[in-house]
Backbone as JSON, one array per atom type, in Angstrom:
{
  "sequence": "XXXXXXXXXXXXXXXXXXXXXXXXXXXXXXXXXXXXXXXXXXXXXXXXXXXXXXXXXXXXXXXXXXXXXXXXXXXXXXXXXXXXXXXXXXXXXXXXXXXXXXXXXXXXXXXXXXXXXXXXXXXXXXX",
  "N": [[0.82, -1.19, 0.0], [1.88, 1.27, 0.84], [4.04, 1.7, -0.93], [2.69, 1.77, -3.36], [1.09, 4.02, -2.96], [3.07, 6.0, -2.69], [4.15, 5.86, -5.26], [1.98, 6.77, -6.81], [1.48, 9.33, -5.67], [3.94, 10.73, -5.94], [4.32, 10.37, -8.58], [6.17, 8.56, -9.68], [7.48, 5.63, -10.75], [9.42, 4.17, -9.51], [9.16, 3.42, -6.84], [7.19, 1.4, -6.69], [8.48, -0.49, -8.16], [10.67, -1.06, -6.59], [9.58, -2.25, -4.37], [9.27, -5.21, -4.37], [11.97, -5.89, -4.11], [12.67, -4.82, -1.6], [10.84, -6.14, 0.12], [11.48, -8.89, -0.35], [14.16, -8.87, 0.43], [13.87, -8.26, 3.13], [12.4, -10.56, 4.02], [14.29, -12.61, 3.41], [16.46, -11.7, 4.96], [15.37, -11.81, 7.57], [14.85, -14.57, 7.84], [17.47, -15.66, 7.53], [18.76, -14.23, 9.52], [17.43, -15.2, 11.77], [18.44, -17.8, 11.77], [21.09, -17.21, 12.38], [20.83, -16.52, 15.03], [20.2, -18.95, 16.04], [17.64, -19.93, 15.49], [15.27, -21.62, 13.62], [13.19, -20.25, 11.72], [11.21, -20.92, 9.85], [10.35, -23.33, 10.82], [8.78, -22.65, 13.01], [6.58, -21.56, 11.77], [5.63, -23.51, 9.97], [5.52, -25.97, 11.3], [3.23, -27.39, 11.98], [2.34, -28.3, 9.57], [4.43, -29.69, 8.34], [6.53, -32.22, 9.54], [9.62, -32.07, 10.49], [13.07, -32.89, 11.17], [15.42, -31.09, 13.3], [17.72, -30.36, 11.84], [16.73, -30.49, 9.24], [14.85, -28.37, 9.27], [16.64, -26.24, 9.66], [18.18, -26.35, 7.29], [16.17, -25.99, 5.33], [15.18, -23.46, 6.03], [17.49, -21.92, 5.63], [17.86, -22.26, 2.85], [15.48, -21.09, 1.84], [15.85, -18.5, 2.79], [18.1, -17.68, 1.29], [16.94, -17.92, -1.23], [14.96, -15.9, -1.2], [16.64, -13.66, -1.08], [17.92, -13.97, -3.53], [15.7, -13.54, -5.26], [15.28, -10.84, -4.7], [17.62, -9.68, -5.74], [17.4, -10.41, -8.45], [15.04, -9.02, -9.12], [15.97, -6.38, -8.85], [17.91, -6.3, -10.91], [16.29, -6.73, -13.17], [14.37, -4.56, -13.13], [16.03, -2.36, -13.29], [17.4, -2.63, -15.67], [15.72, -3.17, -17.79], [12.74, -2.42, -19.71], [9.71, -0.93, -18.34], [7.48, -2.41, -19.12], [8.67, -4.91, -19.64], [9.55, -5.52, -17.07], [7.08, -5.74, -15.69], [5.98, -7.93, -17.07], [7.86, -9.87, -16.34], [7.39, -9.9, -13.55], [4.75, -10.87, -13.49], [4.74, -13.26, -15.04], [7.16, -14.52, -14.54], [8.12, -14.68, -11.82], [6.33, -16.39, -10.37], [6.53, -19.03, -11.68], [9.29, -19.48, -11.18], [9.34, -19.53, -8.39], [7.62, -21.7, -7.87], [9.1, -23.81, -9.07], [11.39, -23.72, -7.43], [10.19, -24.35, -4.96], [9.2, -26.98, -5.42], [11.65, -28.19, -5.84], [12.59, -28.45, -3.31], [11.44, -30.63, -2.2], [12.88, -33.19, -2.06], [14.64, -32.66, 0.11], [12.8, -32.17, 2.17], [11.52, -34.66, 2.31], [13.7, -36.27, 3.0], [14.33, -35.37, 5.55], [12.06, -35.73, 7.0], [10.09, -36.53, 9.84], [9.07, -39.55, 11.25], [5.94, -40.01, 12.43], [5.14, -42.21, 13.88], [7.38, -43.05, 15.19], [7.67, -41.53, 17.43], [9.68, -39.96, 18.52], [9.84, -37.08, 18.12], [11.5, -34.12, 17.19], [11.66, -30.73, 18.23], [11.0, -27.78, 16.31], [13.63, -26.53, 15.92], [13.68, -24.92, 18.16]],
  "CA": [[0.0, 0.0, 0.0], [2.73, 2.46, 0.98], [4.8, 1.91, -2.16], [1.73, 2.18, -4.38], [0.71, 5.41, -2.68], [4.21, 6.85, -3.05], [4.23, 5.88, -6.72], [0.92, 7.64, -7.33], [1.64, 10.69, -5.16], [5.14, 11.34, -6.52], [4.31, 10.05, -10.01], [7.45, 7.92, -9.98], [7.26, 4.18, -10.61], [10.55, 3.52, -8.83], [8.74, 2.87, -5.55], [6.49, 0.14, -6.91], [9.48, -1.44, -8.68], [11.57, -1.43, -5.5], [8.87, -2.97, -3.32], [9.66, -6.62, -4.25], [13.34, -5.97, -3.61], [12.66, -4.55, -0.16], [10.11, -7.22, 0.81], [12.25, -10.13, -0.42], [15.35, -8.7, 1.26], [13.42, -8.4, 4.53], [12.11, -11.98, 4.28], [15.55, -13.34, 3.43], [17.23, -11.26, 6.12], [14.75, -12.33, 8.79], [15.1, -16.02, 7.91], [18.9, -15.91, 7.78], [19.05, -13.67, 10.85], [16.93, -16.17, 12.74], [19.43, -18.89, 11.84], [22.26, -16.68, 13.08], [20.51, -16.57, 16.45], [19.85, -20.31, 16.41], [16.2, -20.19, 15.33], [14.79, -21.96, 12.29], [11.89, -19.58, 11.78], [10.2, -21.66, 9.08], [9.83, -24.38, 11.69], [7.71, -22.1, 13.83], [5.43, -21.28, 10.92], [5.13, -24.68, 9.24], [5.67, -27.23, 12.02], [1.98, -28.15, 11.99], [2.15, -28.87, 8.24], [5.55, -30.61, 8.07], [7.29, -32.68, 10.7], [11.01, -32.25, 10.09], [14.04, -32.8, 12.26], [15.99, -29.74, 13.45], [18.62, -30.11, 10.72], [15.88, -30.22, 8.08], [14.33, -27.01, 9.38], [17.75, -25.31, 9.43], [18.51, -26.34, 5.86], [15.06, -25.41, 4.59], [15.18, -22.03, 6.34], [18.65, -21.34, 4.95], [17.59, -22.23, 1.41], [14.46, -20.08, 1.56], [16.46, -17.19, 3.01], [18.9, -17.37, 0.1], [16.04, -17.76, -2.36], [14.38, -14.56, -1.14], [17.69, -12.71, -1.47], [18.06, -14.14, -4.98], [14.58, -12.84, -5.89], [15.52, -9.4, -4.56], [18.67, -9.31, -6.7], [16.84, -10.54, -9.8], [14.13, -7.9, -9.31], [16.78, -5.18, -9.08], [18.51, -6.39, -12.24], [15.27, -6.58, -14.21], [13.76, -3.23, -13.23], [17.02, -1.34, -13.62], [17.99, -2.85, -16.99], [14.72, -3.43, -18.82], [11.6, -1.5, -19.71], [8.65, -1.2, -17.36], [6.67, -3.52, -19.65], [9.42, -6.15, -19.42], [9.52, -5.78, -15.63], [5.74, -6.23, -15.35], [5.88, -9.29, -17.61], [8.66, -10.72, -15.45], [6.68, -10.03, -12.27], [3.53, -11.66, -13.66], [4.98, -14.59, -15.62], [8.46, -15.07, -14.18], [8.3, -14.97, -10.39], [5.55, -17.56, -9.94], [7.17, -20.29, -12.08], [10.57, -19.64, -10.47], [9.02, -19.91, -7.01], [7.1, -23.08, -7.89], [10.23, -24.71, -9.32], [12.2, -23.78, -6.21], [9.42, -25.07, -3.94], [9.23, -28.41, -5.74], [13.02, -28.69, -5.71], [12.86, -28.67, -1.89], [10.79, -31.87, -1.76], [13.82, -34.21, -1.58], [15.11, -32.29, 1.46], [11.68, -32.38, 3.09], [11.33, -36.11, 2.47], [14.88, -36.83, 3.67], [14.36, -34.96, 6.96], [10.74, -35.93, 7.62], [10.03, -37.38, 11.02], [8.0, -40.54, 11.24], [5.11, -39.8, 13.62], [5.04, -43.46, 14.65], [8.59, -43.25, 15.98], [7.44, -40.88, 18.72], [10.8, -39.12, 18.94], [9.85, -35.86, 17.32], [12.26, -32.98, 17.69], [11.0, -29.45, 18.0], [11.42, -27.08, 15.09], [14.79, -25.68, 16.15], [13.4, -23.95, 19.23]],
  "C": [[0.87, 1.26, 0.0], [3.47, 2.75, -0.32], [3.9, 2.33, -3.31], [1.32, 3.62, -4.21], [1.84, 6.37, -3.04], [4.35, 6.97, -4.56], [3.2, 6.84, -7.3], [1.15, 9.1, -6.92], [2.81, 11.42, -5.84], [5.25, 11.13, -8.03], [5.67, 9.51, -10.47], [7.3, 6.43, -9.71], [8.39, 3.45, -9.9], [10.12, 2.84, -7.53], [8.05, 1.51, -5.71], [7.47, -0.92, -7.43], [10.43, -1.91, -7.58], [10.9, -2.27, -4.43], [9.26, -4.44, -3.24], [11.09, -6.8, -3.73], [13.38, -5.81, -2.1], [12.0, -5.69, 0.6], [10.93, -8.51, 0.8], [13.53, -10.04, 0.4], [14.99, -8.83, 2.74], [13.15, -9.86, 4.87], [13.4, -12.78, 4.39], [16.39, -13.0, 4.64], [16.69, -11.8, 7.43], [15.02, -13.82, 8.92], [16.56, -16.32, 8.23], [19.33, -15.36, 9.13], [18.58, -14.6, 11.96], [17.9, -17.33, 12.9], [20.68, -18.44, 12.59], [22.06, -16.75, 14.59], [20.0, -17.94, 16.89], [18.38, -20.67, 16.28], [15.89, -20.5, 13.86], [13.35, -21.47, 12.18], [10.82, -20.27, 10.94], [9.59, -22.77, 9.9], [8.68, -23.89, 12.55], [6.43, -21.92, 13.02], [4.8, -22.56, 10.38], [5.2, -25.99, 10.01], [4.38, -28.03, 12.08], [1.71, -28.8, 10.64], [3.2, -29.92, 7.91], [6.21, -30.97, 9.38], [8.71, -33.0, 10.22], [11.9, -32.25, 11.32], [14.67, -31.4, 12.26], [16.92, -29.39, 12.29], [17.83, -29.79, 9.45], [15.33, -28.81, 8.1], [15.43, -25.99, 9.14], [18.07, -25.21, 7.95], [17.42, -25.67, 5.03], [14.99, -23.89, 4.8], [16.32, -21.32, 5.62], [18.38, -21.21, 3.45], [16.55, -21.18, 1.05], [15.0, -18.68, 1.79], [17.29, -16.76, 1.81], [18.01, -17.14, -1.11], [15.4, -16.37, -2.36], [15.4, -13.49, -1.51], [17.95, -12.77, -2.97], [16.95, -13.39, -5.72], [14.76, -11.32, -5.81], [16.55, -8.92, -5.58], [18.13, -9.36, -8.12], [15.88, -9.38, -10.08], [14.9, -6.61, -9.61], [17.37, -5.17, -10.49], [17.47, -6.12, -13.32], [14.73, -5.15, -14.27], [14.76, -2.15, -13.61], [17.53, -1.45, -15.06], [17.0, -3.07, -18.12], [13.58, -2.43, -18.7], [10.59, -1.87, -18.63], [7.78, -2.35, -17.82], [7.36, -4.86, -19.42], [9.41, -6.52, -17.94], [8.17, -6.33, -15.2], [5.55, -7.65, -15.85], [6.67, -10.26, -16.74], [7.95, -10.95, -14.13], [5.49, -10.98, -12.39], [3.85, -13.09, -14.07], [6.3, -15.22, -15.23], [8.58, -15.52, -12.73], [7.57, -16.23, -9.96], [6.18, -18.88, -10.4], [8.5, -20.54, -11.37], [10.32, -20.12, -9.05], [8.48, -21.33, -6.94], [8.22, -24.09, -8.13], [11.11, -24.84, -8.08], [11.49, -24.59, -5.13], [9.47, -26.57, -4.19], [10.63, -28.99, -5.59], [13.4, -28.94, -4.25], [12.25, -29.98, -1.37], [11.78, -32.96, -1.33], [14.35, -33.92, -0.17], [14.02, -32.56, 2.48], [11.48, -33.86, 3.35], [12.49, -36.73, 3.26], [14.87, -36.52, 5.17], [13.0, -35.08, 7.65], [10.86, -36.85, 8.81], [8.85, -38.32, 10.88], [7.22, -40.38, 12.53], [5.04, -41.04, 14.49], [6.26, -43.67, 15.54], [8.48, -42.58, 17.34], [8.55, -39.96, 19.16], [10.9, -37.85, 18.14], [10.68, -34.78, 18.01], [11.46, -31.72, 17.42], [11.66, -28.74, 16.83], [12.54, -26.09, 15.37], [14.59, -24.67, 17.26], [14.37, -24.1, 20.37]]
}
């Protein structure tokens, strides 16, 4: 909302183009910062959906943190080097497939670090 309002008020599309960079940098920074302080933050959010061991949550959090930073860098490259039309096309048709491919590529890690509920020895999500 803020970036859209700034774009309209100042009549400068730079704010709307920078929003994905800022948001993705924040997400990546928070995830990687959590790891620095010994917290696998994805574990807190998704532990009810996925049962992973602590190492699995650390690896998944690290990968998603890097992925968000990658998206921030790619957004910067695209909006600074291509036309607004190309940037919009990339935002609409590029980000979603890239994110889906990345998400599906994490399945082997999730399967490898899944905890068997029957074993009873579930570890907490890096807490």
